[in-house]
Amino acid sequence: MISHHHRCIYFHVPKTGGQSIERLFLDDLGLSWEQRAPLLLGANENRKVGPPRLAHMTADEIIAFRYIPERMLGEYFCFATVRNPWSRVVSAFRYITSHARFEEFVDDRIRDGGRFAWFLRPQTDFYYRNGESVCDQVIRLENLKDGAAGLISRFDLSSQLGHVNSSGEALKVGARFKNAVKHTAETGAALEDHSDWREFFTPRTRAIVEAYYARDIDVLGYEFDD
């Protein structure tokens, strides 16, 4: 998200409460979600320039596709939201999966890449450029309410943060997960739907996620039980 009115750039890492942040700025400008295009959000209507989707562009992509000159990374306030990498993988599983088993999802989407690789890429990839963070602030999803309050104060926003659940994430379950629920109910297969995201993990899947998101874990200081 780029708001020239607010002189800020928000790097929306998928599954980190980003739509709640974006709505703060849209509401302040009197724009609806359907009118979000001026903030470089939504689908890209000009496929000759830029990626298919605009909302989750990285710092490298924003510069490469010339949406802003590189100097603006220093002139505008840059920020991002992040979350526990293991928790994020479970959230993505529930949002986009057609798999009934979490282990299959980890193997197919993280270990082997493939569809949605961009969606599951390491969080620091979104706001690192030339090996360094371009952000002035990184807000943890676990502290989203306090982080949003700081943004409201900094930019004198007239809006307020929408409802989030106890983990800080807007309540939403993807259609693919609902289809997986329906499929497993019909076939009698066991669907993994634990109340605590930690229960999804085995030592093996925990290690795969830890290896793939090694820089996130190191830079952001997360541990599995955070």
PDB file of C-alpha atoms in Angstrom:
ATOM      1  CA  MET A   1       0.000   0.000   0.000  1.00  0.00           C
ATOM      2  CA  ILE A   2       1.293   3.424  -0.958  1.00  0.00           C
ATOM      3  CA  SER A   3      -0.494   6.495   0.363  1.00  0.00           C
ATOM      4  CA  HIS A   4       0.998   9.684  -1.006  1.00  0.00           C
ATOM      5  CA  HIS A   5      -1.474  11.681   1.069  1.00  0.00           C
ATOM      6  CA  HIS A   6      -0.049  10.168   4.265  1.00  0.00           C
ATOM      7  CA  ARG A   7       3.483   9.848   2.850  1.00  0.00           C
ATOM      8  CA  CYS A   8       3.720   6.224   3.892  1.00  0.00           C
ATOM      9  CA  ILE A   9       4.353   2.788   2.404  1.00  0.00           C
ATOM     10  CA  TYR A  10       2.932  -0.342   3.986  1.00  0.00           C
ATOM     11  CA  PHE A  11       4.364  -3.746   3.088  1.00  0.00           C
ATOM     12  CA  HIS A  12       1.460  -6.152   3.465  1.00  0.00           C
ATOM     13  CA  VAL A  13       2.809  -9.557   4.421  1.00  0.00           C
ATOM     14  CA  PRO A  14      -0.039 -12.061   3.829  1.00  0.00           C
ATOM     15  CA  LYS A  15      -1.828 -13.310   6.956  1.00  0.00           C
ATOM     16  CA  THR A  16      -0.549 -10.599   9.292  1.00  0.00           C
ATOM     17  CA  GLY A  17      -3.680  -8.485   9.767  1.00  0.00           C
ATOM     18  CA  GLY A  18      -2.963  -6.328   6.740  1.00  0.00           C
ATOM     19  CA  GLN A  19      -6.504  -5.573   5.633  1.00  0.00           C
ATOM     20  CA  SER A  20      -7.246  -4.071   9.035  1.00  0.00           C
ATOM     21  CA  ILE A  21      -4.281  -1.733   8.579  1.00  0.00           C
ATOM     22  CA  GLU A  22      -5.242  -0.838   5.016  1.00  0.00           C
ATOM     23  CA  ARG A  23      -8.799  -0.026   6.066  1.00  0.00           C
ATOM     24  CA  LEU A  24      -7.469   2.518   8.569  1.00  0.00           C
ATOM     25  CA  PHE A  25      -6.014   4.542   5.718  1.00  0.00           C
ATOM     26  CA  LEU A  26      -8.906   3.955   3.312  1.00  0.00           C
ATOM     27  CA  ASP A  27     -11.415   5.080   5.932  1.00  0.00           C
ATOM     28  CA  ASP A  28      -9.363   8.174   6.689  1.00  0.00           C
ATOM     29  CA  LEU A  29      -9.496   9.098   2.994  1.00  0.00           C
ATOM     30  CA  GLY A  30     -13.211   8.356   2.758  1.00  0.00           C
ATOM     31  CA  LEU A  31     -12.637   5.410   0.419  1.00  0.00           C
ATOM     32  CA  SER A  32     -14.465   2.092   0.502  1.00  0.00           C
ATOM     33  CA  TRP A  33     -12.754  -1.267   0.050  1.00  0.00           C
ATOM     34  CA  GLU A  34     -14.027  -1.298  -3.544  1.00  0.00           C
ATOM     35  CA  GLN A  35     -12.314   2.082  -4.091  1.00  0.00           C
ATOM     36  CA  ARG A  36      -8.901   0.948  -2.842  1.00  0.00           C
ATOM     37  CA  ALA A  37      -7.053   1.168  -6.190  1.00  0.00           C
ATOM     38  CA  PRO A  38      -5.586   4.670  -5.519  1.00  0.00           C
ATOM     39  CA  LEU A  39      -3.550   3.147  -2.673  1.00  0.00           C
ATOM     40  CA  LEU A  40      -2.104   0.543  -5.046  1.00  0.00           C
ATOM     41  CA  LEU A  41      -4.300  -2.226  -3.678  1.00  0.00           C
ATOM     42  CA  GLY A  42      -6.285  -4.974  -5.370  1.00  0.00           C
ATOM     43  CA  ALA A  43      -5.898  -6.568  -8.772  1.00  0.00           C
ATOM     44  CA  ASN A  44      -3.592  -5.059 -11.355  1.00  0.00           C
ATOM     45  CA  GLU A  45      -5.699  -3.873 -14.281  1.00  0.00           C
ATOM     46  CA  ASN A  46      -2.617  -3.181 -16.405  1.00  0.00           C
ATOM     47  CA  ARG A  47      -0.938  -6.570 -16.714  1.00  0.00           C
ATOM     48  CA  LYS A  48       1.712  -5.109 -19.039  1.00  0.00           C
ATOM     49  CA  VAL A  49       3.189  -3.340 -16.025  1.00  0.00           C
ATOM     50  CA  GLY A  50       3.615  -4.960 -12.645  1.00  0.00           C
ATOM     51  CA  PRO A  51       2.471  -8.223 -11.063  1.00  0.00           C
ATOM     52  CA  PRO A  52      -1.097  -9.648 -11.213  1.00  0.00           C
ATOM     53  CA  ARG A  53      -1.780  -8.513  -7.644  1.00  0.00           C
ATOM     54  CA  LEU A  54      -0.659  -5.242  -6.116  1.00  0.00           C
ATOM     55  CA  ALA A  55      -1.476  -5.580  -2.432  1.00  0.00           C
ATOM     56  CA  HIS A  56       1.431  -7.840  -1.500  1.00  0.00           C
ATOM     57  CA  MET A  57       4.287  -6.375  -3.497  1.00  0.00           C
ATOM     58  CA  THR A  58       7.780  -6.475  -2.062  1.00  0.00           C
ATOM     59  CA  ALA A  59      10.125  -3.519  -1.779  1.00  0.00           C
ATOM     60  CA  ASP A  60      12.099  -4.904  -4.721  1.00  0.00           C
ATOM     61  CA  GLU A  61       8.948  -5.160  -6.867  1.00  0.00           C
ATOM     62  CA  ILE A  62       7.742  -1.656  -6.057  1.00  0.00           C
ATOM     63  CA  ILE A  63      11.055  -0.259  -7.269  1.00  0.00           C
ATOM     64  CA  ALA A  64      11.525  -2.658 -10.198  1.00  0.00           C
ATOM     65  CA  PHE A  65       8.076  -1.839 -11.621  1.00  0.00           C
ATOM     66  CA  ARG A  66       8.672   1.889 -11.018  1.00  0.00           C
ATOM     67  CA  TYR A  67       5.670   2.547  -8.844  1.00  0.00           C
ATOM     68  CA  ILE A  68       7.904   4.874  -6.844  1.00  0.00           C
ATOM     69  CA  PRO A  69      11.497   6.109  -7.160  1.00  0.00           C
ATOM     70  CA  GLU A  70      13.867   4.440  -4.718  1.00  0.00           C
ATOM     71  CA  ARG A  71      14.439   7.690  -2.832  1.00  0.00           C
ATOM     72  CA  MET A  72      10.854   7.507  -1.527  1.00  0.00           C
ATOM     73  CA  LEU A  73      11.810   4.518   0.608  1.00  0.00           C
ATOM     74  CA  GLY A  74      13.777   7.029   2.645  1.00  0.00           C
ATOM     75  CA  GLU A  75      11.378   9.939   2.338  1.00  0.00           C
ATOM     76  CA  TYR A  76       8.160   8.125   3.262  1.00  0.00           C
ATOM     77  CA  PHE A  77       7.391   6.301   6.507  1.00  0.00           C
ATOM     78  CA  CYS A  78       7.731   2.596   5.715  1.00  0.00           C
ATOM     79  CA  PHE A  79       6.226  -0.108   7.896  1.00  0.00           C
ATOM     80  CA  ALA A  80       5.100  -3.733   7.871  1.00  0.00           C
ATOM     81  CA  THR A  81       3.187  -6.206  10.010  1.00  0.00           C
ATOM     82  CA  VAL A  82       4.568  -9.647  10.872  1.00  0.00           C
ATOM     83  CA  ARG A  83       3.631 -12.649  12.988  1.00  0.00           C
ATOM     84  CA  ASN A  84       4.962 -15.883  14.448  1.00  0.00           C
ATOM     85  CA  PRO A  85       6.088 -17.873  11.357  1.00  0.00           C
ATOM     86  CA  TRP A  86       4.616 -21.165  12.577  1.00  0.00           C
ATOM     87  CA  SER A  87       1.284 -19.539  13.394  1.00  0.00           C
ATOM     88  CA  ARG A  88       1.295 -17.843   9.992  1.00  0.00           C
ATOM     89  CA  VAL A  89       1.678 -21.173   8.187  1.00  0.00           C
ATOM     90  CA  VAL A  90      -1.323 -22.614  10.026  1.00  0.00           C
ATOM     91  CA  SER A  91      -3.347 -19.507   9.198  1.00  0.00           C
ATOM     92  CA  ALA A  92      -2.397 -19.846   5.526  1.00  0.00           C
ATOM     93  CA  PHE A  93      -3.317 -23.533   5.615  1.00  0.00           C
ATOM     94  CA  ARG A  94      -6.799 -22.714   6.837  1.00  0.00           C
ATOM     95  CA  TYR A  95      -7.161 -19.875   4.344  1.00  0.00           C
ATOM     96  CA  ILE A  96      -6.031 -21.359   1.028  1.00  0.00           C
ATOM     97  CA  THR A  97      -5.816 -25.109   1.408  1.00  0.00           C
ATOM     98  CA  SER A  98      -7.644 -27.891  -0.352  1.00  0.00           C
ATOM     99  CA  HIS A  99      -5.622 -30.371   1.705  1.00  0.00           C
ATOM    100  CA  ALA A 100      -7.144 -32.294   4.579  1.00  0.00           C
ATOM    101  CA  ARG A 101      -3.764 -32.887   6.201  1.00  0.00           C
ATOM    102  CA  PHE A 102      -1.470 -30.144   7.408  1.00  0.00           C
ATOM    103  CA  GLU A 103       1.654 -32.224   6.738  1.00  0.00           C
ATOM    104  CA  GLU A 104       0.721 -32.476   3.039  1.00  0.00           C
ATOM    105  CA  PHE A 105       0.265 -28.725   2.915  1.00  0.00           C
ATOM    106  CA  VAL A 106       3.697 -28.103   4.441  1.00  0.00           C
ATOM    107  CA  ASP A 107       5.321 -30.512   1.991  1.00  0.00           C
ATOM    108  CA  ASP A 108       3.522 -29.193  -1.083  1.00  0.00           C
ATOM    109  CA  ARG A 109       3.500 -25.470  -0.368  1.00  0.00           C
ATOM    110  CA  ILE A 110       6.639 -24.869   1.686  1.00  0.00           C
ATOM    111  CA  ARG A 111       9.134 -27.664   1.200  1.00  0.00           C
ATOM    112  CA  ASP A 112       8.515 -28.063  -2.550  1.00  0.00           C
ATOM    113  CA  GLY A 113       7.224 -24.584  -3.481  1.00  0.00           C
ATOM    114  CA  GLY A 114       4.537 -24.399  -6.158  1.00  0.00           C
ATOM    115  CA  ARG A 115       1.230 -22.563  -6.097  1.00  0.00           C
ATOM    116  CA  PHE A 116       0.947 -19.761  -3.558  1.00  0.00           C
ATOM    117  CA  ALA A 117       4.730 -19.665  -3.132  1.00  0.00           C
ATOM    118  CA  TRP A 118       4.530 -15.866  -3.261  1.00  0.00           C
ATOM    119  CA  PHE A 119       1.860 -15.925  -0.550  1.00  0.00           C
ATOM    120  CA  LEU A 120       4.008 -18.031   1.773  1.00  0.00           C
ATOM    121  CA  ARG A 121       7.381 -16.446   1.092  1.00  0.00           C
ATOM    122  CA  PRO A 122       9.420 -15.354   4.139  1.00  0.00           C
ATOM    123  CA  GLN A 123       8.109 -12.200   5.748  1.00  0.00           C
ATOM    124  CA  THR A 124      11.384 -10.315   5.621  1.00  0.00           C
ATOM    125  CA  ASP A 125      11.451 -10.809   1.835  1.00  0.00           C
ATOM    126  CA  PHE A 126       8.636  -8.282   1.569  1.00  0.00           C
ATOM    127  CA  TYR A 127      10.457  -5.376   3.162  1.00  0.00           C
ATOM    128  CA  TYR A 128      14.150  -6.197   2.782  1.00  0.00           C
ATOM    129  CA  ARG A 129      16.128  -4.671  -0.074  1.00  0.00           C
ATOM    130  CA  ASN A 130      19.809  -5.275  -0.746  1.00  0.00           C
ATOM    131  CA  GLY A 131      19.991  -7.317   2.446  1.00  0.00           C
ATOM    132  CA  GLU A 132      18.588  -4.608   4.720  1.00  0.00           C
ATOM    133  CA  SER A 133      15.182  -3.636   6.065  1.00  0.00           C
ATOM    134  CA  VAL A 134      13.624  -0.543   4.511  1.00  0.00           C
ATOM    135  CA  CYS A 135      11.076  -0.230   7.327  1.00  0.00           C
ATOM    136  CA  ASP A 136      10.929   2.428   9.987  1.00  0.00           C
ATOM    137  CA  GLN A 137       8.616   0.224  12.049  1.00  0.00           C
ATOM    138  CA  VAL A 138       7.684  -3.462  12.109  1.00  0.00           C
ATOM    139  CA  ILE A 139       4.479  -4.258  14.001  1.00  0.00           C
ATOM    140  CA  ARG A 140       3.815  -7.715  15.401  1.00  0.00           C
ATOM    141  CA  LEU A 141       0.341  -9.087  14.775  1.00  0.00           C
ATOM    142  CA  GLU A 142       0.353 -10.184  18.397  1.00  0.00           C
ATOM    143  CA  ASN A 143       0.518  -6.451  19.314  1.00  0.00           C
ATOM    144  CA  LEU A 144      -1.620  -5.171  16.443  1.00  0.00           C
ATOM    145  CA  LYS A 145      -3.958  -3.046  18.547  1.00  0.00           C
ATOM    146  CA  ASP A 146      -1.089  -1.095  20.096  1.00  0.00           C
ATOM    147  CA  GLY A 147       0.652  -0.825  16.743  1.00  0.00           C
ATOM    148  CA  ALA A 148      -2.488   0.486  15.071  1.00  0.00           C
ATOM    149  CA  ALA A 149      -2.969   3.011  17.854  1.00  0.00           C
ATOM    150  CA  GLY A 150       0.522   4.302  17.139  1.00  0.00           C
ATOM    151  CA  LEU A 151      -0.282   4.677  13.436  1.00  0.00           C
ATOM    152  CA  ILE A 152      -3.534   6.472  14.219  1.00  0.00           C
ATOM    153  CA  SER A 153      -1.610   8.926  16.374  1.00  0.00           C
ATOM    154  CA  ARG A 154       1.297   9.373  13.938  1.00  0.00           C
ATOM    155  CA  PHE A 155      -0.905  10.102  10.927  1.00  0.00           C
ATOM    156  CA  ASP A 156      -3.798  11.693  12.828  1.00  0.00           C
ATOM    157  CA  LEU A 157      -6.172   9.159  11.312  1.00  0.00           C
ATOM    158  CA  SER A 158      -9.887   9.633  11.784  1.00  0.00           C
ATOM    159  CA  SER A 159     -10.527   5.871  11.661  1.00  0.00           C
ATOM    160  CA  GLN A 160     -10.242   3.065  14.185  1.00  0.00           C
ATOM    161  CA  LEU A 161      -8.970  -0.510  13.981  1.00  0.00           C
ATOM    162  CA  GLY A 162     -11.681  -3.007  13.069  1.00  0.00           C
ATOM    163  CA  HIS A 163     -12.473  -6.064  15.162  1.00  0.00           C
ATOM    164  CA  VAL A 164      -9.745  -8.667  15.501  1.00  0.00           C
ATOM    165  CA  ASN A 165      -9.801 -11.908  17.446  1.00  0.00           C
ATOM    166  CA  SER A 166      -7.607 -12.820  20.401  1.00  0.00           C
ATOM    167  CA  SER A 167      -4.656 -13.681  18.147  1.00  0.00           C
ATOM    168  CA  GLY A 168      -4.933 -10.293  16.450  1.00  0.00           C
ATOM    169  CA  GLU A 169      -6.231 -11.687  13.169  1.00  0.00           C
ATOM    170  CA  ALA A 170      -9.536 -10.926  11.505  1.00  0.00           C
ATOM    171  CA  LEU A 171     -11.820 -13.943  11.752  1.00  0.00           C
ATOM    172  CA  LYS A 172     -11.886 -15.591   8.347  1.00  0.00           C
ATOM    173  CA  VAL A 173     -11.740 -19.116   6.986  1.00  0.00           C
ATOM    174  CA  GLY A 174     -11.088 -19.570   3.276  1.00  0.00           C
ATOM    175  CA  ALA A 175     -13.458 -21.292   0.882  1.00  0.00           C
ATOM    176  CA  ARG A 176     -10.834 -23.933   0.127  1.00  0.00           C
ATOM    177  CA  PHE A 177     -10.728 -24.931   3.778  1.00  0.00           C
ATOM    178  CA  LYS A 178     -14.528 -25.079   3.855  1.00  0.00           C
ATOM    179  CA  ASN A 179     -14.418 -27.351   0.815  1.00  0.00           C
ATOM    180  CA  ALA A 180     -11.883 -29.535   2.602  1.00  0.00           C
ATOM    181  CA  VAL A 181     -14.277 -29.743   5.549  1.00  0.00           C
ATOM    182  CA  LYS A 182     -17.088 -30.803   3.215  1.00  0.00           C
ATOM    183  CA  HIS A 183     -14.885 -33.335   1.411  1.00  0.00           C
ATOM    184  CA  THR A 184     -13.642 -34.997   4.576  1.00  0.00           C
ATOM    185  CA  ALA A 185     -17.155 -35.123   6.007  1.00  0.00           C
ATOM    186  CA  GLU A 186     -18.303 -36.946   2.872  1.00  0.00           C
ATOM    187  CA  THR A 187     -15.373 -39.357   2.741  1.00  0.00           C
ATOM    188  CA  GLY A 188     -14.973 -39.940   6.455  1.00  0.00           C
ATOM    189  CA  ALA A 189     -11.359 -38.754   6.406  1.00  0.00           C
ATOM    190  CA  ALA A 190      -9.916 -37.047   9.462  1.00  0.00           C
ATOM    191  CA  LEU A 191      -9.665 -33.273   9.122  1.00  0.00           C
ATOM    192  CA  GLU A 192      -7.078 -31.431  11.191  1.00  0.00           C
ATOM    193  CA  ASP A 193      -8.805 -28.474  12.805  1.00  0.00           C
ATOM    194  CA  HIS A 194      -7.224 -27.899  16.200  1.00  0.00           C
ATOM    195  CA  SER A 195      -8.174 -25.152  18.623  1.00  0.00           C
ATOM    196  CA  ASP A 196      -4.489 -24.363  19.260  1.00  0.00           C
ATOM    197  CA  TRP A 197      -2.361 -23.821  16.139  1.00  0.00           C
ATOM    198  CA  ARG A 198       0.599 -25.538  17.852  1.00  0.00           C
ATOM    199  CA  GLU A 199      -1.307 -28.818  17.771  1.00  0.00           C
ATOM    200  CA  PHE A 200      -1.008 -28.934  13.980  1.00  0.00           C
ATOM    201  CA  PHE A 201       2.737 -29.503  14.157  1.00  0.00           C
ATOM    202  CA  THR A 202       4.848 -32.619  14.402  1.00  0.00           C
ATOM    203  CA  PRO A 203       8.586 -32.368  15.083  1.00  0.00           C
ATOM    204  CA  ARG A 204       9.123 -32.847  11.340  1.00  0.00           C
ATOM    205  CA  THR A 205       6.784 -30.094  10.111  1.00  0.00           C
ATOM    206  CA  ARG A 206       7.982 -27.769  12.836  1.00  0.00           C
ATOM    207  CA  ALA A 207      11.568 -28.247  11.611  1.00  0.00           C
ATOM    208  CA  ILE A 208      10.606 -27.652   7.953  1.00  0.00           C
ATOM    209  CA  VAL A 209       8.973 -24.337   8.824  1.00  0.00           C
ATOM    210  CA  GLU A 210      11.898 -23.370  11.040  1.00  0.00           C
ATOM    211  CA  ALA A 211      14.382 -23.995   8.228  1.00  0.00           C
ATOM    212  CA  TYR A 212      12.371 -22.188   5.559  1.00  0.00           C
ATOM    213  CA  TYR A 213      11.755 -19.114   7.699  1.00  0.00           C
ATOM    214  CA  ALA A 214      15.178 -19.061   9.344  1.00  0.00           C
ATOM    215  CA  ARG A 215      15.827 -15.365   8.627  1.00  0.00           C
ATOM    216  CA  ASP A 216      12.368 -14.361   9.859  1.00  0.00           C
ATOM    217  CA  ILE A 217      12.893 -16.264  13.086  1.00  0.00           C
ATOM    218  CA  ASP A 218      16.346 -14.767  13.589  1.00  0.00           C
ATOM    219  CA  VAL A 219      15.523 -11.169  12.652  1.00  0.00           C
ATOM    220  CA  LEU A 220      12.093 -10.989  14.282  1.00  0.00           C
ATOM    221  CA  GLY A 221      13.083 -12.955  17.368  1.00  0.00           C
ATOM    222  CA  TYR A 222      10.219 -15.438  17.326  1.00  0.00           C
ATOM    223  CA  GLU A 223      10.193 -18.804  19.041  1.00  0.00           C
ATOM    224  CA  PHE A 224       7.721 -21.607  18.421  1.00  0.00           C
ATOM    225  CA  ASP A 225       5.682 -20.983  21.576  1.00  0.00           C
ATOM    226  CA  ASP A 226       5.436 -17.201  21.167  1.00  0.00           C
TER     227      ASP A 226
END
